[in-house]
Tab-separated table of C-alpha atoms and ligand atoms in Angstrom:
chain	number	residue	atom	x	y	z
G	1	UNK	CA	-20.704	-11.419	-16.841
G	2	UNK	CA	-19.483	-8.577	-14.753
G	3	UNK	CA	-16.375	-6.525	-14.888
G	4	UNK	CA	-14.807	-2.717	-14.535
G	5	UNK	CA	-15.073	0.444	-16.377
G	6	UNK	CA	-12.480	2.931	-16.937
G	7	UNK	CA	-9.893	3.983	-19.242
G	8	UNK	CA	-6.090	2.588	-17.775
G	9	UNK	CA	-6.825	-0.521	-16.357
G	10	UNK	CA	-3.797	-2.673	-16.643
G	11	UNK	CA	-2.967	-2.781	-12.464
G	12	UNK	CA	-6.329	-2.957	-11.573
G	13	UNK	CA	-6.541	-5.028	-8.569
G	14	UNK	CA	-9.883	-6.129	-8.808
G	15	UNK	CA	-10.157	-8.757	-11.045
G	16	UNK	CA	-8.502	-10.502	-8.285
G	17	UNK	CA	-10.359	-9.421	-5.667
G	18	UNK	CA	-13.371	-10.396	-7.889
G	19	UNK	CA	-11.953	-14.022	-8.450
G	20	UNK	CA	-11.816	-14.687	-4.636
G	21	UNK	CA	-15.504	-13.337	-3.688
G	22	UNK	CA	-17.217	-15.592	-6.180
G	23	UNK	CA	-17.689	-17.767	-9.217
G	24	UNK	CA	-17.925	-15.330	-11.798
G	25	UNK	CA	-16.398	-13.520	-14.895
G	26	UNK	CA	-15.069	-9.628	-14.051
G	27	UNK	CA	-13.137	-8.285	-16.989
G	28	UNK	CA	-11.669	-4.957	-17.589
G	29	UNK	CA	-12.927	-2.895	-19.700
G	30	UNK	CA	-10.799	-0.260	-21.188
G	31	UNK	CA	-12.641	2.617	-22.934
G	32	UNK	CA	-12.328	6.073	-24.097
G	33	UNK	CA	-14.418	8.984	-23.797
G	34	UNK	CA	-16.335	8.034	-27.420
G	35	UNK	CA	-17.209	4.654	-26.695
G	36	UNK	CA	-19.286	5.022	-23.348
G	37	UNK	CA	-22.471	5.653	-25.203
G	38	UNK	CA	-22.776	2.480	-26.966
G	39	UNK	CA	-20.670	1.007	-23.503
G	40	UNK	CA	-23.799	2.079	-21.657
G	41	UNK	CA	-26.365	1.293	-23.581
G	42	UNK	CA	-24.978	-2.558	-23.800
G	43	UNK	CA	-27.360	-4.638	-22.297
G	44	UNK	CA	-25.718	-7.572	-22.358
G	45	UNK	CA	-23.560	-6.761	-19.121
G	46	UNK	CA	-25.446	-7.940	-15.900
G	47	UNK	CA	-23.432	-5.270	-14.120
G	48	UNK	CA	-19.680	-3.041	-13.612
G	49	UNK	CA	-17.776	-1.339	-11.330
G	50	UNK	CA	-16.870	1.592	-12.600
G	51	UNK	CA	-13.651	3.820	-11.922
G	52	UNK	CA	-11.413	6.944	-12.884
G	53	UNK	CA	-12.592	9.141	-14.836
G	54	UNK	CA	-15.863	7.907	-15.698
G	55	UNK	CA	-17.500	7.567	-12.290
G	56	UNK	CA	-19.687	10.789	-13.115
G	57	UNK	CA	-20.468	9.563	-16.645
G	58	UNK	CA	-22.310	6.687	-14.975
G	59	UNK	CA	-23.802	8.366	-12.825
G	60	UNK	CA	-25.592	10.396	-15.577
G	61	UNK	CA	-26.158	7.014	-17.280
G	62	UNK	CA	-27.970	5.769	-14.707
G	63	UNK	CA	-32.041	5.174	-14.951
G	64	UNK	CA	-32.306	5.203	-10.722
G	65	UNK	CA	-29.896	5.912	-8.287
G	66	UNK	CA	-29.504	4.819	-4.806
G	67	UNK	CA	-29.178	7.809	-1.897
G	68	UNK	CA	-25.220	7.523	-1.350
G	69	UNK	CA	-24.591	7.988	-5.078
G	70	UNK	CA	-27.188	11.011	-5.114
G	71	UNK	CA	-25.373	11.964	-2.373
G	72	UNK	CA	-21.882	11.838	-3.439
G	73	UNK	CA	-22.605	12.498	-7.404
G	74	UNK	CA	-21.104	10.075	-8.505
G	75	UNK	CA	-21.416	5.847	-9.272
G	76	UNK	CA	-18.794	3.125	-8.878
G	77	UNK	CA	-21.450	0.622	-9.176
G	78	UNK	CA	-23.983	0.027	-12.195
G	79	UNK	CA	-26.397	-3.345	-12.028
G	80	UNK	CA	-28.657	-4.030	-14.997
G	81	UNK	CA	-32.279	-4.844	-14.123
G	82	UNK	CA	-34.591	-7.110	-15.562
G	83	UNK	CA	-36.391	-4.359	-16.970
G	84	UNK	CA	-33.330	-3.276	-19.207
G	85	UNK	CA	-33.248	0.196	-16.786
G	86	UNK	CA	-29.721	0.263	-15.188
G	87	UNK	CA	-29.201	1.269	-11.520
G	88	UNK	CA	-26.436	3.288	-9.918
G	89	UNK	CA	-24.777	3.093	-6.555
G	90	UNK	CA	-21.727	4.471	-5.070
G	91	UNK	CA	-19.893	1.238	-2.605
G	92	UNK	CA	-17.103	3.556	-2.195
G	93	UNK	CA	-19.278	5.502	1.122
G	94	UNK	CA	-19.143	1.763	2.887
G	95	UNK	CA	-15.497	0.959	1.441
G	96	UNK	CA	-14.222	4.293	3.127
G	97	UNK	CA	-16.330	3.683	6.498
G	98	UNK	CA	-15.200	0.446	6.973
G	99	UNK	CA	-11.339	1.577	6.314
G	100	UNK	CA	-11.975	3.966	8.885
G	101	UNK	CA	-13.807	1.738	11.444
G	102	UNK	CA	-10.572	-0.554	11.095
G	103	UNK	CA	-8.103	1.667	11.988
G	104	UNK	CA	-10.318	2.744	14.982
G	105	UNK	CA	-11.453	5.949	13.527
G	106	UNK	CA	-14.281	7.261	15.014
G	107	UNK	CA	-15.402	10.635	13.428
G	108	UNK	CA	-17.848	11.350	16.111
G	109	UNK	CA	-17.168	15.382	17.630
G	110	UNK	CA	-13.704	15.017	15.142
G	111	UNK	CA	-12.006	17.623	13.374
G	112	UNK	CA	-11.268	15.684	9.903
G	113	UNK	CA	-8.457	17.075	7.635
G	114	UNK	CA	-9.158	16.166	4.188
G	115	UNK	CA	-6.419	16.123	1.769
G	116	UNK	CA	-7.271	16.562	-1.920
G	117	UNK	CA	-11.018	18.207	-3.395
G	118	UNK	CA	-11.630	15.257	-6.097
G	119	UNK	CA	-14.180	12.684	-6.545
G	120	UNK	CA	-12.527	10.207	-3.156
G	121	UNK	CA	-12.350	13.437	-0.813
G	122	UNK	CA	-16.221	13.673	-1.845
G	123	UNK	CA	-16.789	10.396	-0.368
G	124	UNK	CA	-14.314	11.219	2.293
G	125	UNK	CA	-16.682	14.403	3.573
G	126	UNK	CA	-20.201	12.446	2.920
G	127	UNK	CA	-18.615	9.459	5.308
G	128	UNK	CA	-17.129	12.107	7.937
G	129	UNK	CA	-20.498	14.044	7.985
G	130	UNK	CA	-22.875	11.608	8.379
G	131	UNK	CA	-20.629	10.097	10.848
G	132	UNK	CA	-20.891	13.096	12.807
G	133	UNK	CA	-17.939	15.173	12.505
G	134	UNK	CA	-17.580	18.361	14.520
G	135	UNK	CA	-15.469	20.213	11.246
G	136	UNK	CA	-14.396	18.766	8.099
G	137	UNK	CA	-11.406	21.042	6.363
G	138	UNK	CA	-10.462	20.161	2.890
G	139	UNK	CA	-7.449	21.395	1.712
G	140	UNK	CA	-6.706	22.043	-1.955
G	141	UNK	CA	-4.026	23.572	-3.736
G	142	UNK	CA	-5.928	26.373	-4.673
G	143	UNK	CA	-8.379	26.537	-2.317
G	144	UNK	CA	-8.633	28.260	1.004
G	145	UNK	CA	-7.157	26.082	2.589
G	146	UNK	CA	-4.329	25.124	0.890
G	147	UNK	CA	-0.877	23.630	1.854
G	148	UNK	CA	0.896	27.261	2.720
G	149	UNK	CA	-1.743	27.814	5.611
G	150	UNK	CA	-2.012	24.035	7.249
G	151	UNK	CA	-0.798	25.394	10.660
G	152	UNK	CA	-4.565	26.871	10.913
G	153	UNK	CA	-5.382	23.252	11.212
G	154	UNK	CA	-2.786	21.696	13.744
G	155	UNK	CA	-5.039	20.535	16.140
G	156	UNK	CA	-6.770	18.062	13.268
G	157	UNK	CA	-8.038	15.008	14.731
G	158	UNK	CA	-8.192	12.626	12.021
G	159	UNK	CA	-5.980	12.886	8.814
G	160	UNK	CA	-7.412	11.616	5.052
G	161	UNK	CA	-5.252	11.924	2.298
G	162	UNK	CA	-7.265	11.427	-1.237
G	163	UNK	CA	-4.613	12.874	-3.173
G	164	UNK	CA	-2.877	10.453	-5.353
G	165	UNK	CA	0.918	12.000	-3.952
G	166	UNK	CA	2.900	9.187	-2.465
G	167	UNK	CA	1.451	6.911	-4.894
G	168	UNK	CA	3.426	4.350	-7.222
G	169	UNK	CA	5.683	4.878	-9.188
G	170	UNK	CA	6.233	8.061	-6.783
G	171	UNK	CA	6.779	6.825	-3.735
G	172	UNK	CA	8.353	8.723	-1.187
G	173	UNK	CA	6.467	11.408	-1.773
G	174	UNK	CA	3.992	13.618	0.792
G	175	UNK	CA	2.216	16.734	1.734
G	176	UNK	CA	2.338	16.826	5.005
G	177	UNK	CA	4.813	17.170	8.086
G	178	UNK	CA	2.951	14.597	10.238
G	179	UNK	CA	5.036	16.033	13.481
G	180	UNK	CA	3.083	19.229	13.489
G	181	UNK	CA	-0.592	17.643	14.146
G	182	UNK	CA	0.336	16.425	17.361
G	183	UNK	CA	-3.425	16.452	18.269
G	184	UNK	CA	-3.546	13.666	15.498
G	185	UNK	CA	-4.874	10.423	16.776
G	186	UNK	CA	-5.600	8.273	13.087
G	187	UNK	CA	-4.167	8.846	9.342
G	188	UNK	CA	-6.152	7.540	6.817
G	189	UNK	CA	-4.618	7.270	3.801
G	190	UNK	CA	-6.617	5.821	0.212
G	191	UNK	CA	-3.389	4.799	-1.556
G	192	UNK	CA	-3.124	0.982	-1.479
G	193	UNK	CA	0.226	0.923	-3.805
G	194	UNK	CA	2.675	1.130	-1.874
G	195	UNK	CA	1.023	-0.543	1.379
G	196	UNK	CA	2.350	2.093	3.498
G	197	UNK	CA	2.753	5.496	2.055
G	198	UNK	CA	5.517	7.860	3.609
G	199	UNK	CA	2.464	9.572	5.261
G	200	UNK	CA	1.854	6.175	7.035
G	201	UNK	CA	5.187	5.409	7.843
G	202	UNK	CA	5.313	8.568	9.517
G	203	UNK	CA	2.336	7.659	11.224
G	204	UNK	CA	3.665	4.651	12.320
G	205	UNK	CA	6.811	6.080	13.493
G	206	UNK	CA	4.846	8.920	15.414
G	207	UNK	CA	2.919	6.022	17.127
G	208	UNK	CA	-0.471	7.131	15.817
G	209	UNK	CA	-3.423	4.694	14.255
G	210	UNK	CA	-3.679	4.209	10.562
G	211	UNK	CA	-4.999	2.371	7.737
G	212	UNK	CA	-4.284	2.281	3.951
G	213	UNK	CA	-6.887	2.034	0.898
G	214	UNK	CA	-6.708	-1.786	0.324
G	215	UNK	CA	-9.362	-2.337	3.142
G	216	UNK	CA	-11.547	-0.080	1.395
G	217	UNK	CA	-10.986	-1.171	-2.192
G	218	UNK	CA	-11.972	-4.853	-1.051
G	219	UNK	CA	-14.842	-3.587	1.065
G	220	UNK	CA	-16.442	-1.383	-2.029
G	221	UNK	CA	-15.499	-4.594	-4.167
G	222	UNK	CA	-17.389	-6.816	-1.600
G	223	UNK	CA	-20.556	-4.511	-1.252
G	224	UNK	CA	-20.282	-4.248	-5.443
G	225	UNK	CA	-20.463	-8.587	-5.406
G	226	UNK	CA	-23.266	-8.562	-3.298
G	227	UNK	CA	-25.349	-6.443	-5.878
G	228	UNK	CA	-24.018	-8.870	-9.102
G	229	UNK	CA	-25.085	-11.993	-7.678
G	230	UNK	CA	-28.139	-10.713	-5.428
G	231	UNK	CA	-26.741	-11.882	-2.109
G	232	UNK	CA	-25.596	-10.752	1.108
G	233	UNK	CA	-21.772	-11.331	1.544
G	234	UNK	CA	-20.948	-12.052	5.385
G	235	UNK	CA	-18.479	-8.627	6.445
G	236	UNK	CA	-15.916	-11.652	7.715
G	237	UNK	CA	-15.379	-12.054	3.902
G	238	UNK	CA	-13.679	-8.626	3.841
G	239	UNK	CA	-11.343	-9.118	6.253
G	240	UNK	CA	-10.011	-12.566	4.481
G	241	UNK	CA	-10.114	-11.383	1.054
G	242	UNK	CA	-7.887	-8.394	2.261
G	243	UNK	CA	-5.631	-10.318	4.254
G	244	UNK	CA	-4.814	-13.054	1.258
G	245	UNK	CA	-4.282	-9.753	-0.583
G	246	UNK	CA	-1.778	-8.549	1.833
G	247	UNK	CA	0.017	-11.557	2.329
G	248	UNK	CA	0.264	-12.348	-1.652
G	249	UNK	CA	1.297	-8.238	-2.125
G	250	UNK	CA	3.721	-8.112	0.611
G	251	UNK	CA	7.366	-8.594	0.447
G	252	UNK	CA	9.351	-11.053	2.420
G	253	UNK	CA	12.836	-9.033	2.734
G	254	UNK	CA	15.974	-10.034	5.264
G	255	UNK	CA	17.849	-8.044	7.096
G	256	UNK	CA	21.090	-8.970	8.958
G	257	UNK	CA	24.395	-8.872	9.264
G	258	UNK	CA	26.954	-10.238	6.370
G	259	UNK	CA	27.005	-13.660	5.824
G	260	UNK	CA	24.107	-14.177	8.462
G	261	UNK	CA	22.312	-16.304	5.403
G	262	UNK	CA	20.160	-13.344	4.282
G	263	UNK	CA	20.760	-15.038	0.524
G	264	UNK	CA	20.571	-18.591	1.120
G	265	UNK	CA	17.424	-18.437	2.971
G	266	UNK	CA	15.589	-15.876	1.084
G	267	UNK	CA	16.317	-18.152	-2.411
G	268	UNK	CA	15.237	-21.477	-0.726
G	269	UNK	CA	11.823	-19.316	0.779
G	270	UNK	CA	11.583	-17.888	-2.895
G	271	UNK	CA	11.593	-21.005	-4.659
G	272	UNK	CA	9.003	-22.658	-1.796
G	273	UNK	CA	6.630	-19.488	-2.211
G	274	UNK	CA	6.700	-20.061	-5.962
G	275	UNK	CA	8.179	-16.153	-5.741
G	276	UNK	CA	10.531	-13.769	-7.427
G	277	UNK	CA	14.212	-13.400	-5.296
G	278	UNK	CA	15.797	-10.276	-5.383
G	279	UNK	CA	19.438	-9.719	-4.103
G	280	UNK	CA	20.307	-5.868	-3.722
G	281	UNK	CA	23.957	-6.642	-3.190
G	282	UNK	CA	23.484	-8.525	-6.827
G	283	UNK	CA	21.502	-5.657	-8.293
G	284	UNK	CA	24.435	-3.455	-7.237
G	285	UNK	CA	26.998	-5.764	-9.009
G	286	UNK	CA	24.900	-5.854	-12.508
G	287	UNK	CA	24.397	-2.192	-12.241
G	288	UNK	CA	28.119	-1.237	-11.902
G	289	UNK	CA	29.256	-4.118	-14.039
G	290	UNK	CA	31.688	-4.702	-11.337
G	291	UNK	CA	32.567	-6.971	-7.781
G	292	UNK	CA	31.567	-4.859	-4.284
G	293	UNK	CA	35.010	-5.344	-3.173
G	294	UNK	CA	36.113	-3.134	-6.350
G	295	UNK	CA	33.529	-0.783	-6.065
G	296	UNK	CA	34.803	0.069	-2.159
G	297	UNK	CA	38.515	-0.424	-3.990
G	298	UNK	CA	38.001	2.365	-6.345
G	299	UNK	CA	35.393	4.458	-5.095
G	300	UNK	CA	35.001	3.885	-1.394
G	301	UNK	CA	32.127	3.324	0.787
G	302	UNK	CA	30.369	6.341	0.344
G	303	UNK	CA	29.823	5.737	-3.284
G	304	UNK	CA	28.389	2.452	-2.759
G	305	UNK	CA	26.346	3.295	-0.407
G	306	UNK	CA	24.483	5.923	-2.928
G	307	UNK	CA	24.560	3.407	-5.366
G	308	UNK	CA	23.025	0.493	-2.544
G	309	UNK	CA	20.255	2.943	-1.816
G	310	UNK	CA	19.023	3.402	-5.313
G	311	UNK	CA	18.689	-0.397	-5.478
G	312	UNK	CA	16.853	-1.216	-2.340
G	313	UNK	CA	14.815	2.031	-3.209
G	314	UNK	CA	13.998	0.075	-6.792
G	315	UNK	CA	13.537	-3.067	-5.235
G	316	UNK	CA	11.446	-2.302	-2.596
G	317	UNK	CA	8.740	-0.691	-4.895
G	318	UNK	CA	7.509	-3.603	-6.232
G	319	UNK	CA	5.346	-6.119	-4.604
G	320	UNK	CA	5.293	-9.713	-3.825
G	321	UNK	CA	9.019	-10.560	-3.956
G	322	UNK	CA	11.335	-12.215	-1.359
G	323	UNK	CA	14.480	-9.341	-0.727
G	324	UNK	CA	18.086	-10.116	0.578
G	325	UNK	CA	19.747	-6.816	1.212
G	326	UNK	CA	22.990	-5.974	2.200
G	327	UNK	CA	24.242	-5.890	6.038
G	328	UNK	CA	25.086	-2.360	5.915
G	329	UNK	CA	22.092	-1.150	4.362
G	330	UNK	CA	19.956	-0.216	7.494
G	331	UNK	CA	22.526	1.900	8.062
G	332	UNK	CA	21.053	4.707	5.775
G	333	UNK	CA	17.201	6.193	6.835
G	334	UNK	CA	16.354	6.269	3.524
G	335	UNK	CA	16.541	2.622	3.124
G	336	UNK	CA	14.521	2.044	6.180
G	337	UNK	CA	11.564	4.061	4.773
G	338	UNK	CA	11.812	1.855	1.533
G	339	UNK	CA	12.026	-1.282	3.320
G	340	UNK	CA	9.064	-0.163	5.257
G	341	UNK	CA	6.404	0.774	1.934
G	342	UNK	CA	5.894	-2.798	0.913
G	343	UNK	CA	7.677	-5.515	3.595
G	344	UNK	CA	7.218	-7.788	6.600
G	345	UNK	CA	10.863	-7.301	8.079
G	346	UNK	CA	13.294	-10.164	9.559
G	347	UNK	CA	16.066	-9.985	10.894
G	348	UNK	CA	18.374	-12.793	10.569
G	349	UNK	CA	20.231	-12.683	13.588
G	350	UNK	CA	23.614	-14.902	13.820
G	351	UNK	CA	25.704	-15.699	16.449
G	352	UNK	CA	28.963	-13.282	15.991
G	353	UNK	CA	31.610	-15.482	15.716
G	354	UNK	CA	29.689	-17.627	12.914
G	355	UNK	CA	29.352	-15.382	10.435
G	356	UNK	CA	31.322	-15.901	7.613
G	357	UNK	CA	33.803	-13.052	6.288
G	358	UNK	CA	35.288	-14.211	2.773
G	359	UNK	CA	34.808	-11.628	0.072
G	360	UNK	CA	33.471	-8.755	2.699
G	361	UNK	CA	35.049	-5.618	2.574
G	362	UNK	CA	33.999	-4.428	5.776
G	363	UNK	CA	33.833	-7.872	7.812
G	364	UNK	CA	37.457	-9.563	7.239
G	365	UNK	CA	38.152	-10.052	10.744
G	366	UNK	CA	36.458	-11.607	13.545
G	367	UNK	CA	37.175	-7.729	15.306
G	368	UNK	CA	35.687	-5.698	12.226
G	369	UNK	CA	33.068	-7.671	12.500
G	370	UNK	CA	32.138	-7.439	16.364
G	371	UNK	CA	32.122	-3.391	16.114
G	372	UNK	CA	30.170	-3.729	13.062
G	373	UNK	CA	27.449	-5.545	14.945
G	374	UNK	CA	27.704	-3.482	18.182
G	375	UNK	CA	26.583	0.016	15.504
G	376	UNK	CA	24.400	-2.211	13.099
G	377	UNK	CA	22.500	-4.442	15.785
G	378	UNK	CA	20.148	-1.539	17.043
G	379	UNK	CA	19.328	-0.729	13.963
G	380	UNK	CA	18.320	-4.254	12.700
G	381	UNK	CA	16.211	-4.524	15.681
G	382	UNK	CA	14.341	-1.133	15.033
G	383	UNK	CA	13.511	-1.919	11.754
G	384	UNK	CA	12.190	-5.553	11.609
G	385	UNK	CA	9.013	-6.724	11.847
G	386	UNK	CA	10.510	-10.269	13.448
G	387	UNK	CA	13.659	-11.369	14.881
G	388	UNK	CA	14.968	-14.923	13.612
G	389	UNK	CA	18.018	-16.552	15.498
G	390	UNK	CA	19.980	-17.963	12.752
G	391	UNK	CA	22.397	-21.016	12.613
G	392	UNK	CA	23.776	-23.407	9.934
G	393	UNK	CA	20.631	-24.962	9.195
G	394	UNK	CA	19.146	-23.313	6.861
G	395	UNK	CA	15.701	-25.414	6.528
G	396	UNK	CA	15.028	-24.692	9.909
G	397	UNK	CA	15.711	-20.959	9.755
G	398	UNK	CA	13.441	-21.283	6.738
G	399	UNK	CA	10.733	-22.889	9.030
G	400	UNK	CA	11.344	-20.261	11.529
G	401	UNK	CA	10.805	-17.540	8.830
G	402	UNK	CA	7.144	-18.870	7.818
G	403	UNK	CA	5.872	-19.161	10.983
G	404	UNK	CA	6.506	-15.429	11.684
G	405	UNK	CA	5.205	-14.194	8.182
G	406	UNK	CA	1.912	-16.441	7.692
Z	501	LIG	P1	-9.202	12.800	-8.475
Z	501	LIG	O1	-10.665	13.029	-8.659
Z	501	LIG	O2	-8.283	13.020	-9.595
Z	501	LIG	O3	-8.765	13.729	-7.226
Z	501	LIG	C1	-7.478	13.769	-6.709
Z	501	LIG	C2	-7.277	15.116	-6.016
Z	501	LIG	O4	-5.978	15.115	-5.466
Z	501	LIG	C3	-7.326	16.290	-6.971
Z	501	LIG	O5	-8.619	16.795	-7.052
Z	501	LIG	C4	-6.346	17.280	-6.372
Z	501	LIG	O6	-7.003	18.156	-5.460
Z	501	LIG	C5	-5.401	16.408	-5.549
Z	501	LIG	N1	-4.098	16.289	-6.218
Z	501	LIG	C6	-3.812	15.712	-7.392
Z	501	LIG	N2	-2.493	15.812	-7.666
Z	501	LIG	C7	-1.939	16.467	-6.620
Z	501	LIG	C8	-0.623	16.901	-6.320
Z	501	LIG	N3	0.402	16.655	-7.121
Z	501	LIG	N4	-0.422	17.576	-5.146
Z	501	LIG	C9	-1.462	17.827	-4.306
Z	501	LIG	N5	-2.722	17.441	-4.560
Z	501	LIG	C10	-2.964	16.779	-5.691
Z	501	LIG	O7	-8.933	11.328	-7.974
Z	501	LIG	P2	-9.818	10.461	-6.948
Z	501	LIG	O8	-10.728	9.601	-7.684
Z	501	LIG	O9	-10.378	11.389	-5.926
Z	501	LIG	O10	-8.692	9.516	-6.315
Z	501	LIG	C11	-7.704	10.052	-5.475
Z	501	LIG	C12	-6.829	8.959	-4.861
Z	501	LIG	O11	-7.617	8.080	-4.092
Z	501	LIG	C13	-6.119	8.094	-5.904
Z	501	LIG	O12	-4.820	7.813	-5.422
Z	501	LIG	C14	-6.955	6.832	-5.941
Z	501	LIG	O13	-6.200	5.700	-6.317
Z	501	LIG	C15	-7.407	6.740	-4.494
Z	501	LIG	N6	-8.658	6.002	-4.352
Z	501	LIG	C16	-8.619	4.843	-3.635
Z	501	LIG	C17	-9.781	4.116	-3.455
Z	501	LIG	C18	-9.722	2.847	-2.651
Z	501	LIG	O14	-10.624	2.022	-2.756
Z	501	LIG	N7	-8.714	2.652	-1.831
Z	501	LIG	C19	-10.992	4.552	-4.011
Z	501	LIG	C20	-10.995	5.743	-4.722
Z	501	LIG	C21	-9.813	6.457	-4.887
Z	501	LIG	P3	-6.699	19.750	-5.510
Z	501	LIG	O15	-6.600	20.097	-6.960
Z	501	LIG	O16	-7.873	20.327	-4.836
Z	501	LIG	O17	-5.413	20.004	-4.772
């Protein structure tokens, strides 16, 4: 039996990563700071990942350690041996390397911003040392280098963030104006929830290479597997385990104009996916207890709009749904960004002069609806991952959708 230390474990991730490496038991172990004596002195475990805070408990636990965990000080990794002596490693040196490595990082003659001075930015600077970095900066907020004197390190090469800022439930969040390091060619960033942190959006949007944490969580998790059952794991393996991830994690979510069939698509892919189906226009009706065409009655667009963004904001947070949103709601940046953190992108894109305009406020004429889609269509365009011509057939739309997402 194998499983994973640490003290909050309910949205661990790697019991499922665990599950599709191999057939064996990984269970969570919650524990507080009083238990991990008699936690490591149980034999009975054959070995654990361990993680946050206890990663330098272990690492005092252990009887032998390998060189990266002497290295780094601390052990993700514990494997009992025959002789009842436990060992220590630390998988999170190849998890980050291999993160890098895939979003084409190379660290050789680099200047390497670090973000953050805990336990990951210690892996971080062990990784970007060895692999021959020119200067490695951390910054910390109360450091030296510290987030009032960043312009001393514009002309960074390669951007780590190990802090958890940005992270869920915070999203949104960052430390950084990405526009300043124009020198910047990659942004790493460790946070795998959401997918794409504002740091990487911006990244993204700035046209420069980047990676989240998930490939390194599955590639510490991998090198971890091989230890438990005593065999090497092919690196292929990594790259499928973390794509089934990503395509189970990511959200399916429409964009298009009204009555373009954002809804009736998205349900019928919901129920085929075996997935949850969120509406933001129906969020925005439960919330205000109220129809849309009241809501622009009474309080006018403007309103509805603020209250449209805080439900595609709250939607777009969590993971693994299928998301209709409203036509009008590319319309605001600040939707755009949330759209981005977690979701492949279509864009349901209907002939004009079918779309339908009962119960719209802003498309009741065939007129409203033609400027609408002059303003909106650029925008639609910009933000989607895929474009999917749309027509009364909804199964084949449907058909159209899946072949772009899987
Ligand atoms: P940690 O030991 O607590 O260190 C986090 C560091 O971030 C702190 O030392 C602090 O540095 C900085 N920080 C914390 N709150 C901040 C704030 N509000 N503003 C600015 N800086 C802040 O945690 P860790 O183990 O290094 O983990 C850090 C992050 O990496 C977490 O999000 C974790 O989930 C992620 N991680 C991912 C993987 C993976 O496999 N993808 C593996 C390990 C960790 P200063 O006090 O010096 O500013």
């Amino acid at each position: 039996m194998f499983g994973l230390l640490g003290r909050k474990l309910g949205h661990s991730l790697s019991p499922q990563i665990h599950a599709k490496l191999g057939d064996y038991k990984y269970d969570l172990f919650c524990k507080e700071p009083e238990e991990l004596e008699s936690f490591f002195a149980d034999k009975s475990l054959k070995g654990y990942n361990v993680t946050i805070p206890y990663k330098v408990n272990a690492f005092n636990a252990c009887d032998e350690l390998s060189q990266r965990a002497k290295k780094i000080g601390s052990v993700n990794t514990c494997i009992r041996r025959p002789d009842g002596t436990l060992y220590g490693d630390n998988t999170d040196y190849f998890g980050f390397s291999y993160m890098a490595k895939k979003a084409g990082a190379d660290f050789r003659d680099k200047k390497v911003l670090i973000l953050g001075s805990g336990g990951a930015s210690l892996t971080v600077q062990i990784v970007a040392r060895d692999e021959g970095a020119r200067e490695i900066i951390v910054v910390s907020r109360t450091g030296e280098n510290n987030y009032k004197n960043l312009n001393l390190h514009y002309d960074s090469d390669i951007i780590v963030n190990t802090t958890p800022v940005g992270m869920y439930p915070n999203n949104g969040e960052k430390l950084i104006e990405l526009s300043h390091f124009e020198k910047c060619t990659c942004v790493l960033d460790l946070i795998y929830n959401p997918l794409k942190t504002q740091l990487l959006i911006d990244a993204e949007i700035l046209g420069k290479n980047y990676a989240n944490g998930l490939s390194m969580l599955v590639a510490q998790a991998v090198k971890s597997a091989e230890q438990f059952i005593d065999k090497k794991i092919p690196e292929t393996e990594i790259d499928r385990v973390y794509n089934e991830l990503l395509l189970e994690r990511r959200n399916i979510l429409f964009v298009g104009m009204p009555g373009s069939g954002k809804s009736t698509v998205g349900k019928l892919l919901a129920q085929k996916l075996g997935r949850e189906f969120v509406d933001t226009d129906e969020m925005i009706v439960e919330k205000e207890g109220r129809s849309i065409p009241d809501i622009f009655a009474t309080d006018g667009e403007g309103y509805f709009r603020d209250v449209e963004e805080e439900c595609v904001s709250q939607a777009c947070k969590e993971m693994g749904r299928v998301i209709a949103t409203g036509g009008g709601a590319v319309i605001r940046f600040s939707n755009r960004f949330s759209m981005k953190e977690n979701s492949v992108i279509i864009f349901l894109d209907r002939d004009v002069s079918s779309l339908a305009t009962d119960g719209r406020p802003l498309s009741s004429s065939i007129e409203k609806i033609k400027e609408m889609y002059g303003i909106r269509y650029p925008l639609y365009g910009a933000v989607a991952d895929f474009t999917v011509k749309t027509n009364d057939n909804a199964e084949v739309t449907l058909n159209e959708v899946l072949k772009c997402v899987f």
